Coordinates of N, CA and C in Angstrom, one line a residue:
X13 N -67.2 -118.5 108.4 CA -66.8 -117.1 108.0 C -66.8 -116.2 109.2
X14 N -65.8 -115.6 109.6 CA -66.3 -114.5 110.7 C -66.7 -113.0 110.6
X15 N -66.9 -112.8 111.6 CA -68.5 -111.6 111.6 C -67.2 -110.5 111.1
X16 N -68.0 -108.8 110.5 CA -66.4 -108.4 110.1 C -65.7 -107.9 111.2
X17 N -66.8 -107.2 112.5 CA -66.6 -106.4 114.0 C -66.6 -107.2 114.8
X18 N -66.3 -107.1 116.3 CA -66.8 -107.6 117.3 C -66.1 -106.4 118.5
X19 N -67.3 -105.9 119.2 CA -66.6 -104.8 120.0 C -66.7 -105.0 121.9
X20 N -66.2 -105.0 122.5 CA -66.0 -105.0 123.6 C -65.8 -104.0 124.4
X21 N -66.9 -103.6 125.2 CA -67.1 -102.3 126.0 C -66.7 -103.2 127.6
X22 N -65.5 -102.2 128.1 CA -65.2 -102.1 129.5 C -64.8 -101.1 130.4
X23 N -64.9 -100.8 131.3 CA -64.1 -100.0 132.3 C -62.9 -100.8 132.5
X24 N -62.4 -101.5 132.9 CA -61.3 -102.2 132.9 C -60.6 -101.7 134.2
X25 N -61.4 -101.8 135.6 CA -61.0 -100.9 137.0 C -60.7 -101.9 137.8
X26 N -59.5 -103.1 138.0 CA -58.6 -102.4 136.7 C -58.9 -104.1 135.8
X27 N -58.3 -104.4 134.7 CA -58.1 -105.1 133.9 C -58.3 -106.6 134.1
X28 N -58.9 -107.6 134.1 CA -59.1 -108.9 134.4 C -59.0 -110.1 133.4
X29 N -59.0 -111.4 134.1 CA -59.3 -112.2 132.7 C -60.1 -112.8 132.7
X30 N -61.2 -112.1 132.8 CA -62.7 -112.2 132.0 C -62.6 -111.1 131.1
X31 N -62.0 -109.7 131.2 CA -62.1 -109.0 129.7 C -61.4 -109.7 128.7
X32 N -59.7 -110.4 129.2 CA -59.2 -110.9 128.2 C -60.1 -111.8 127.6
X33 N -60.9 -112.8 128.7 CA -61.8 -113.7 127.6 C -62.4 -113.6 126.5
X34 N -63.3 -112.3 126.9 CA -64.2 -111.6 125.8 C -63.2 -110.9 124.8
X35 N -62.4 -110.0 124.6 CA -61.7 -110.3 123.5 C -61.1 -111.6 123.2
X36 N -60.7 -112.3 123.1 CA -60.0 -113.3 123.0 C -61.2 -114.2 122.3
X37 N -62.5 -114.2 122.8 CA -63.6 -114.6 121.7 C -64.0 -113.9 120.6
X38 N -63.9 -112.1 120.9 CA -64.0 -111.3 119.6 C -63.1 -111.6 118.8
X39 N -61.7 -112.0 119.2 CA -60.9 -112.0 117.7 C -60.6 -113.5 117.4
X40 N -61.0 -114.3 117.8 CA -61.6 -115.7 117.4 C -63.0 -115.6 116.0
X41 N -63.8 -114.9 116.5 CA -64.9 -114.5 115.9 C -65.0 -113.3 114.7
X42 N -64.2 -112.5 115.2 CA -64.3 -111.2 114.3 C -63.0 -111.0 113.2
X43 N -63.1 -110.2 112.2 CA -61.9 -109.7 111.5 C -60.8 -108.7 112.0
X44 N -62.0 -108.0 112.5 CA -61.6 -106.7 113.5 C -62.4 -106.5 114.9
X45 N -61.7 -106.5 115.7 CA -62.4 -106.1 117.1 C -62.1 -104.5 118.2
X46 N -62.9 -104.3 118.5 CA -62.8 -102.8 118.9 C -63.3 -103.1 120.6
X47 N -62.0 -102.2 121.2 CA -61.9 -102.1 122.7 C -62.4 -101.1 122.9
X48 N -63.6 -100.4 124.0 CA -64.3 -99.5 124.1 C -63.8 -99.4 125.5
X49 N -62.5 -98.5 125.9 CA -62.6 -97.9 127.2 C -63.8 -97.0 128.2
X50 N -64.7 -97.7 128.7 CA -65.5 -97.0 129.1 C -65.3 -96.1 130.1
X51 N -66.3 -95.1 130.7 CA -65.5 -94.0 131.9 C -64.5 -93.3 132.2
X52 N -64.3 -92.9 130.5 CA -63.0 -92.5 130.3 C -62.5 -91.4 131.0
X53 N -63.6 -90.7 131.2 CA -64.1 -89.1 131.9 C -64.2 -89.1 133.9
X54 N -63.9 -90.7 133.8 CA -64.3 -90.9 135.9 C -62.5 -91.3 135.7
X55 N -62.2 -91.1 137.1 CA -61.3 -91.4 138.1 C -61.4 -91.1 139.2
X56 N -60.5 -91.4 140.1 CA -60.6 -91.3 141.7 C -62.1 -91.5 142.6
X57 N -62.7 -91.9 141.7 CA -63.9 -92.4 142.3 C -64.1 -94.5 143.1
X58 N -64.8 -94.8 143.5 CA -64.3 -96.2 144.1 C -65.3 -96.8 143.3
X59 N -66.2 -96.5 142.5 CA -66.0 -97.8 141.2 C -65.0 -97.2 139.7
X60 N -64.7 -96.1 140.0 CA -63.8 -95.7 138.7 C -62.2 -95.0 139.2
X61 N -61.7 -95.6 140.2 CA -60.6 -95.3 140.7 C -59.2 -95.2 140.2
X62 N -59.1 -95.9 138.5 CA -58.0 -95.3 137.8 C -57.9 -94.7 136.8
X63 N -57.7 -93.8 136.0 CA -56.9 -92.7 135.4 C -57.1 -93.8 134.2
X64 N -57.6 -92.8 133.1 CA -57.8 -93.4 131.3 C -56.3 -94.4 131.2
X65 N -54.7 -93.1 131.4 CA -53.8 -93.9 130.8 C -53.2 -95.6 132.2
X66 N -53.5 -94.9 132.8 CA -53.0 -96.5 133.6 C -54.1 -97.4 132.7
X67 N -55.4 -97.5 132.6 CA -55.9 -98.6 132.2 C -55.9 -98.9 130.8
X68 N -55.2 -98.2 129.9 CA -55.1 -98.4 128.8 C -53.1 -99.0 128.3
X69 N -52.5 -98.6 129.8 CA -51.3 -99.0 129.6 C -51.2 -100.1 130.0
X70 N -52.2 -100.6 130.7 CA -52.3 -102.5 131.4 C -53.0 -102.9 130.0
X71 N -53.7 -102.3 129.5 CA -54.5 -103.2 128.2 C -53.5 -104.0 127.1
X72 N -52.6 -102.5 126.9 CA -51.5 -102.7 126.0 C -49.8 -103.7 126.6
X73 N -50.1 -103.5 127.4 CA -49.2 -104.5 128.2 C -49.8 -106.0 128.3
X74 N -50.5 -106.2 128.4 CA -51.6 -107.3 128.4 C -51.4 -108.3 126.7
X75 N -51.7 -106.8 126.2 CA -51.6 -107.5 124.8 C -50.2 -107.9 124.0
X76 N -49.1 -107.3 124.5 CA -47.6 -107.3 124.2 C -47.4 -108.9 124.7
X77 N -48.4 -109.5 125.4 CA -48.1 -111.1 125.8 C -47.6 -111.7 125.0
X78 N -47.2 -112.4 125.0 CA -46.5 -113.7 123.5 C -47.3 -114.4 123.2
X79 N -48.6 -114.7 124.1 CA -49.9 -115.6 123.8 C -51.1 -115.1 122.7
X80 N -50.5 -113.5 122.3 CA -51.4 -112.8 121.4 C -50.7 -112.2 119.9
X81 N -50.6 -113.0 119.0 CA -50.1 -112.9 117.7 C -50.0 -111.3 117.3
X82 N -48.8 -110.8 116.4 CA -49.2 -109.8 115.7 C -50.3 -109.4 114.8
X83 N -50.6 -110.8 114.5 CA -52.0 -110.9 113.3 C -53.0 -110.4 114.8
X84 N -53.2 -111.0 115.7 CA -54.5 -110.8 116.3 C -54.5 -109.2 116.7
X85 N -53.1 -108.6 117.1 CA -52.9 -107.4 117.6 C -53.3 -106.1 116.6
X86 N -52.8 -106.9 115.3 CA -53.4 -105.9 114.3 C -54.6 -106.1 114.0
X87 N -55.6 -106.6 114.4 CA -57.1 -106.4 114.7 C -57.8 -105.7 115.6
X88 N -56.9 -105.2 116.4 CA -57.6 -104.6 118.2 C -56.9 -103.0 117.4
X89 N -58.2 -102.2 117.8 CA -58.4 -100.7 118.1 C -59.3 -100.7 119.0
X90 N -58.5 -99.6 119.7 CA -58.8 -99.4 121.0 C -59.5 -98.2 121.4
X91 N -60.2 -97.6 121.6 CA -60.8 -96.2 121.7 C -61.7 -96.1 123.0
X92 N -61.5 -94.7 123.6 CA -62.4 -94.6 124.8 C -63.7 -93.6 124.8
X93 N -64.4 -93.9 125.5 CA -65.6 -93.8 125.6 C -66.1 -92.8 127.0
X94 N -66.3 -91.3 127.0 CA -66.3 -90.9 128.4 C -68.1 -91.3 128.8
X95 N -68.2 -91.3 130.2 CA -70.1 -91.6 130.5 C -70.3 -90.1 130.4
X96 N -71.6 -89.9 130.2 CA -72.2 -88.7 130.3 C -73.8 -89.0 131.4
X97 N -74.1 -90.2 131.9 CA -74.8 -89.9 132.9 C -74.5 -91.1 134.0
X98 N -75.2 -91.2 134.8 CA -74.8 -92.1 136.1 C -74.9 -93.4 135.4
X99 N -73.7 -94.5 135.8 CA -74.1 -95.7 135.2 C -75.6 -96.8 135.9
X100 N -76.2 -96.5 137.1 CA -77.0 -96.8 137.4 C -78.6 -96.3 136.9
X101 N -78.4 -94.9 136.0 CA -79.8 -94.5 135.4 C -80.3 -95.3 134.7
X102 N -81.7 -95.8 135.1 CA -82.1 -96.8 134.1 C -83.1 -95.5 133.1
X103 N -83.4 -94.9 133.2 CA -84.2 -93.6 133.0 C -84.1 -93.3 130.9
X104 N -82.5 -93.7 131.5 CA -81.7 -93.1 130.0 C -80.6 -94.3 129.2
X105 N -81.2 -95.3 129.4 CA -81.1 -96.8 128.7 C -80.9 -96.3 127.4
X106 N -82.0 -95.9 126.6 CA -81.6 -95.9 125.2 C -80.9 -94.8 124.6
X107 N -81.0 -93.4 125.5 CA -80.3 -92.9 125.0 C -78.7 -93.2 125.1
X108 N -78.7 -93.8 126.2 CA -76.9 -94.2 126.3 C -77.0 -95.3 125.0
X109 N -77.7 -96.2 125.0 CA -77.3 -96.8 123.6 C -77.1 -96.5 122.6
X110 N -77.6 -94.9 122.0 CA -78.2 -94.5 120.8 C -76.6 -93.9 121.0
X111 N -75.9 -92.8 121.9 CA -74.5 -92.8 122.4 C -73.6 -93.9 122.2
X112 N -73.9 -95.2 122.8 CA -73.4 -95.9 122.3 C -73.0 -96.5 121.1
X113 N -73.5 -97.1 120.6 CA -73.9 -97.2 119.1 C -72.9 -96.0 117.8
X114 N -73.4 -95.1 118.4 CA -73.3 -93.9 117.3 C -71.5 -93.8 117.4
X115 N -71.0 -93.9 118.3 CA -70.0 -93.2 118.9 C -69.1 -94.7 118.1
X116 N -69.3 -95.9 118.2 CA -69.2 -97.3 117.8 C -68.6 -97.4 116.0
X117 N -69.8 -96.5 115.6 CA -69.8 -96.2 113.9 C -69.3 -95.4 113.6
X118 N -68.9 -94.5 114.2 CA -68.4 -92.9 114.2 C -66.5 -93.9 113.7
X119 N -66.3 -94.2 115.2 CA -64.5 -94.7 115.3 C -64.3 -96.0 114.4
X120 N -65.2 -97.1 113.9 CA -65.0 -98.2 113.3 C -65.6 -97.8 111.5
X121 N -66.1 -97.0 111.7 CA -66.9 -96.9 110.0 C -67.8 -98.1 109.6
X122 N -68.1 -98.2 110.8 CA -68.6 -100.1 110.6 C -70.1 -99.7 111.0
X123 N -71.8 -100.3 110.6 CA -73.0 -100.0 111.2 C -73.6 -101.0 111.9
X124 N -72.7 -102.5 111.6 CA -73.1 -103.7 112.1 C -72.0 -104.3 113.0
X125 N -72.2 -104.7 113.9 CA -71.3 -105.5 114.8 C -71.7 -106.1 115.9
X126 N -70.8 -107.3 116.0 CA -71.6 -107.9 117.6 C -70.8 -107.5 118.9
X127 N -71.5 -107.4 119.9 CA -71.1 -106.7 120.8 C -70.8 -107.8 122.2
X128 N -70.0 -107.8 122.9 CA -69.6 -108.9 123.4 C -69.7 -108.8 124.9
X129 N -70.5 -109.6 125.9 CA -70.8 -108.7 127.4 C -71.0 -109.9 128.1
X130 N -70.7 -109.6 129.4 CA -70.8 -110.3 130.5 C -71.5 -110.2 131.7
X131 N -72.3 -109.3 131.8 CA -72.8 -108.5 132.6 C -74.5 -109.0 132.8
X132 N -75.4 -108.1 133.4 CA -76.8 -108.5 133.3 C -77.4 -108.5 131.7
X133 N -77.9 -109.4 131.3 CA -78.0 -109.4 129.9 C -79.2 -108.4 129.6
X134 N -80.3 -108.2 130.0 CA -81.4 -107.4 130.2 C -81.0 -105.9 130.2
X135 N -79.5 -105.4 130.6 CA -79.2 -104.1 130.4 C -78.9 -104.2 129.3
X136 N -78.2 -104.7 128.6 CA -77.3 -104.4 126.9 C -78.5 -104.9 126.1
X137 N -79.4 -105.4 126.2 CA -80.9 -105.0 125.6 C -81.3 -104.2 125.4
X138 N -81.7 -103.6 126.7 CA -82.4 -102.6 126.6 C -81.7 -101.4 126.1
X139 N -80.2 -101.5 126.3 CA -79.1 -100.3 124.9 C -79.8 -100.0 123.6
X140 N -80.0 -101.4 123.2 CA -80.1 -101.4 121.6 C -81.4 -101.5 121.0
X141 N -82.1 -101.5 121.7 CA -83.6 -101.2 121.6 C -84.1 -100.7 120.1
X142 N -83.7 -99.1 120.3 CA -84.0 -98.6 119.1 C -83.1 -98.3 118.0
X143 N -82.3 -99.8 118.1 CA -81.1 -99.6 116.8 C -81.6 -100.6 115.8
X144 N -81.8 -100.7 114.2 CA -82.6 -101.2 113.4 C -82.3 -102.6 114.0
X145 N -83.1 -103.4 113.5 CA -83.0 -104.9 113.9 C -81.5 -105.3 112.7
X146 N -80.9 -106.4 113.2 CA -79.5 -106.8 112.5 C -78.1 -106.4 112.6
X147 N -78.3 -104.9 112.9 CA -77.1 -104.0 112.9 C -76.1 -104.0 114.2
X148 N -76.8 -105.3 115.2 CA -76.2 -105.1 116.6 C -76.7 -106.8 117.4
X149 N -75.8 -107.8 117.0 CA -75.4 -109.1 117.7 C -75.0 -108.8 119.0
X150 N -76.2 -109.6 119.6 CA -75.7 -109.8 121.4 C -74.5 -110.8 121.2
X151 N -73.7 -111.4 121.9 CA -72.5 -112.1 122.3 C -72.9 -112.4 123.7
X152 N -73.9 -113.1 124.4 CA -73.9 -112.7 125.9 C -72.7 -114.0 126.6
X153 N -72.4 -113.7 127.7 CA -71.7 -114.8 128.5 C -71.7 -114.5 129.6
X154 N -72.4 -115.8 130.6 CA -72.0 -115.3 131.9 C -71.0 -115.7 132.5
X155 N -70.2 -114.2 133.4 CA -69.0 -114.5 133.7 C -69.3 -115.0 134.6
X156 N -70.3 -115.5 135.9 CA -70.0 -116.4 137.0 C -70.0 -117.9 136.9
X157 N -70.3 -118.1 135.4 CA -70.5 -119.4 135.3 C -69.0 -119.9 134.6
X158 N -68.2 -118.5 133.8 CA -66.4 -119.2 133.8 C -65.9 -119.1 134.8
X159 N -66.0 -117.9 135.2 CA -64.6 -117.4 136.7 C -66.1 -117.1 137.8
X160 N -65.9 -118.1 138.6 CA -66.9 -118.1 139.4 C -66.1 -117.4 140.5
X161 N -66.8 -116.1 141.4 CA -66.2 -115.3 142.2 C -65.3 -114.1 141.7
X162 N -65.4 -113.9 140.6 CA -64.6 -112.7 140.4 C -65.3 -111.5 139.9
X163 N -65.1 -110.3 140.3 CA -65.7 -109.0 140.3 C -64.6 -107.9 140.2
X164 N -65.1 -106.9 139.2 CA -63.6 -105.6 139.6 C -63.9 -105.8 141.1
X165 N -64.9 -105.3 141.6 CA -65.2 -104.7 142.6 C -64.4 -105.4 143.5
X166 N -64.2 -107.0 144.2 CA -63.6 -107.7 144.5 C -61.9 -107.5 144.4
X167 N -62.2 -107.9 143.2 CA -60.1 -107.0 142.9 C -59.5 -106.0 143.6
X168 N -60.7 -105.4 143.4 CA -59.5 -103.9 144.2 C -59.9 -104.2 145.5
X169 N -61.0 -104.8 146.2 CA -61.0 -105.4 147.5 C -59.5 -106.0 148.0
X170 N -59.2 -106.5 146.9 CA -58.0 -108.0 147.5 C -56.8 -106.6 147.2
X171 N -56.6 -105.9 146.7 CA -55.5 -104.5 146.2 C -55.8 -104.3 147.5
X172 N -56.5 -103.4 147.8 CA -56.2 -102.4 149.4 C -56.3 -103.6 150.4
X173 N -56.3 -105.2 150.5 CA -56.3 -105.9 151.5 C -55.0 -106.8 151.3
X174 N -54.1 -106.3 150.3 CA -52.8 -107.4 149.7 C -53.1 -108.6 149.6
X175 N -54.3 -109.0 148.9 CA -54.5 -110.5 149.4 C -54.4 -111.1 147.6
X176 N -52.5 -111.3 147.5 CA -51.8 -111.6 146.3 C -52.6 -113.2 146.0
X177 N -53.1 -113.8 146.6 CA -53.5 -115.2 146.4 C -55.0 -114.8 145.3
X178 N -55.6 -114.1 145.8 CA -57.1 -113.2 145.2 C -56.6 -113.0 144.0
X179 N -55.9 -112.0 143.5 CA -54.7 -111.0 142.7 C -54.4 -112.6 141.6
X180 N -53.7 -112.9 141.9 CA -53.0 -114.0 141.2 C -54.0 -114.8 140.5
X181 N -55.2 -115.1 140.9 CA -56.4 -115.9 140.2 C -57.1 -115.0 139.5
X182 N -56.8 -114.4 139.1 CA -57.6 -113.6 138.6 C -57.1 -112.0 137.4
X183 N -56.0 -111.7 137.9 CA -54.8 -110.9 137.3 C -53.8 -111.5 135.9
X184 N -54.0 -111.1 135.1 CA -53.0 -111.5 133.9 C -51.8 -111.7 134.6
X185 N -51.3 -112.9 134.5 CA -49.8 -113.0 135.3 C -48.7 -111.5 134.4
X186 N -48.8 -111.1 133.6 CA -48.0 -110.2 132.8 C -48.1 -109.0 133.7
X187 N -48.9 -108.6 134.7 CA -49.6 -107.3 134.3 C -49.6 -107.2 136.3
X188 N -49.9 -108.4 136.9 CA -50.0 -109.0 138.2 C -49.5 -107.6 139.2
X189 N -47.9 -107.3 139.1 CA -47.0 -106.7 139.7 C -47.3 -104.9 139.2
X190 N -47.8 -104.9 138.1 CA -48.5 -103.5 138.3 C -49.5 -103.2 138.8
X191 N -50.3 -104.0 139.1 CA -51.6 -103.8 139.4 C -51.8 -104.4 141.4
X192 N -50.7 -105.0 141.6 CA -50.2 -104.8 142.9 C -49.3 -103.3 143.3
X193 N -48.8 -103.0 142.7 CA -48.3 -101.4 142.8 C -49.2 -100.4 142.7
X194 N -50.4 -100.6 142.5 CA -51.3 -99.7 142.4 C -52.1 -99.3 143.8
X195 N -51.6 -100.3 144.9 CA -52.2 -100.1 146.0 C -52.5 -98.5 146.8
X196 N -50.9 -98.3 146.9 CA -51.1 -96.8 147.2 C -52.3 -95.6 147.0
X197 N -52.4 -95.7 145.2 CA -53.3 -95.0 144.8 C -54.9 -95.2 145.1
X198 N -54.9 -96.4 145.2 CA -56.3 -96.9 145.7 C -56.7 -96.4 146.9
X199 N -55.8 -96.8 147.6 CA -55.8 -96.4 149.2 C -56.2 -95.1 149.4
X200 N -55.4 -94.4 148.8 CA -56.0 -92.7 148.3 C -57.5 -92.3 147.8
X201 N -57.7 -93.0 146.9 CA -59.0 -93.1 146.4 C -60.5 -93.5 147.8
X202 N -59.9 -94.6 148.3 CA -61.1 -95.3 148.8 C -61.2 -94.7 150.2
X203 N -60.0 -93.2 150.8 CA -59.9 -92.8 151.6 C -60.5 -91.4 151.5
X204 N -60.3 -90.8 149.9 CA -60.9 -89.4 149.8 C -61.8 -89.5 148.2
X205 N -62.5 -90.4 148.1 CA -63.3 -90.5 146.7 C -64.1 -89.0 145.8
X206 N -64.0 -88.8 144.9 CA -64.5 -87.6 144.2 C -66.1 -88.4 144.0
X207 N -66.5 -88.1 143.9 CA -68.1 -87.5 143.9 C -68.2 -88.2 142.4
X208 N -69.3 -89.8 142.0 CA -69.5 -89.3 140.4 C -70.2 -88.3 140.4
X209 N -70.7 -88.2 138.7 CA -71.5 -87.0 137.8 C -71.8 -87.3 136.6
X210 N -72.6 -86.7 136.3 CA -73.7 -87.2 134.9 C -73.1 -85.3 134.5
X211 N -72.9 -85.4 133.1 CA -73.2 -84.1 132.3 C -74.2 -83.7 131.6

């Protein structure tokens, strides 16, 4: 029987296929699965260097693939998420969770759902801390042990170094040629970066 949610928080800076994996296991798993644009509120910065609508227009292009059913498509809602403090605070772990979370139930009407991540597992822990026990399934996977070597951070390495071989293992072939067009802007970014901020 599958779970009813399964939600997937990313920056998507820019879009990989390790996020596709993780959805691609949420809607395997779930009825309904929910895309959490994170940093919706950063750009021109060099870990958040593109603009809400570019990353949400590779998401939806992404998913226009032929390899992703209308049934599965009509399970993905997508919603973004702005940060409100440094993503390095460990200080304010639970309240970003309790943010998290709330913000989760607010857009899904949902109070239970598993949550699907790739990342240090010990952070998305310590998120949910103070969320009642049940109401919040880890999903953990580590991504160096599918796509061994890949990082945003890397990606946009191989973008401002044109190194299409990098790009290509790792870039949705659909999406590949926009996200090589993106170089210019980068270049911009990694040349005059805005300052993050916590509100």
């Amino acid at each position: 029987m599958k779970n009813k949610l399964g939600v997937f928080l990313a920056r998507m800076q820019p879009l990989h296929i390790a996020h596709m994996y993780l959805v691609e296991k949420a809607l395997e798993e779930n009825e309904r699965v929910a895309i959490v644009l994170g940093s919706a509120n950063k750009e021109g910065m060099l870990r958040n260097p593109f603009d809400l609508e570019t990353r949400i227009e590779l998401l939806h292009k992404v998913l226009r693939d032929k390899k992703y059913s209308e049934e599965d498509i009509a399970k993905i809602i997508v919603f973004e998420l702005p940060d409100w403090s440094y993503e390095n605070d460990v200080n304010e772990t639970l309240e970003w969770g309790r943010y998290l979370y709330y913000n989760i139930v607010s857009r899904t009407q949902t109070k239970e759902f598993s949550i699907y991540y790739s990342d240090d597992a010990e952070i998305i822990k310590s998120w949910f801390r103070g969320v009642p026990e049940g109401r919040v399934t880890l999903r953990l996977f580590n991504r160096s042990n599918i796509y061994e070597g890949l990082s945003a951070t890397k990606i946009r390495e191989a973008i401002l170094n044109e190194d299409r071989g990098y790009l290509e293992k790792y870039i949705p072939s659909n999406i590949l040629d926009d996200v090589i067009n993106l170089t210019t802007e980068l270049r911009e970014v990694a040349n005059n970066p805005r300052a993050d901020f916590s509100m």
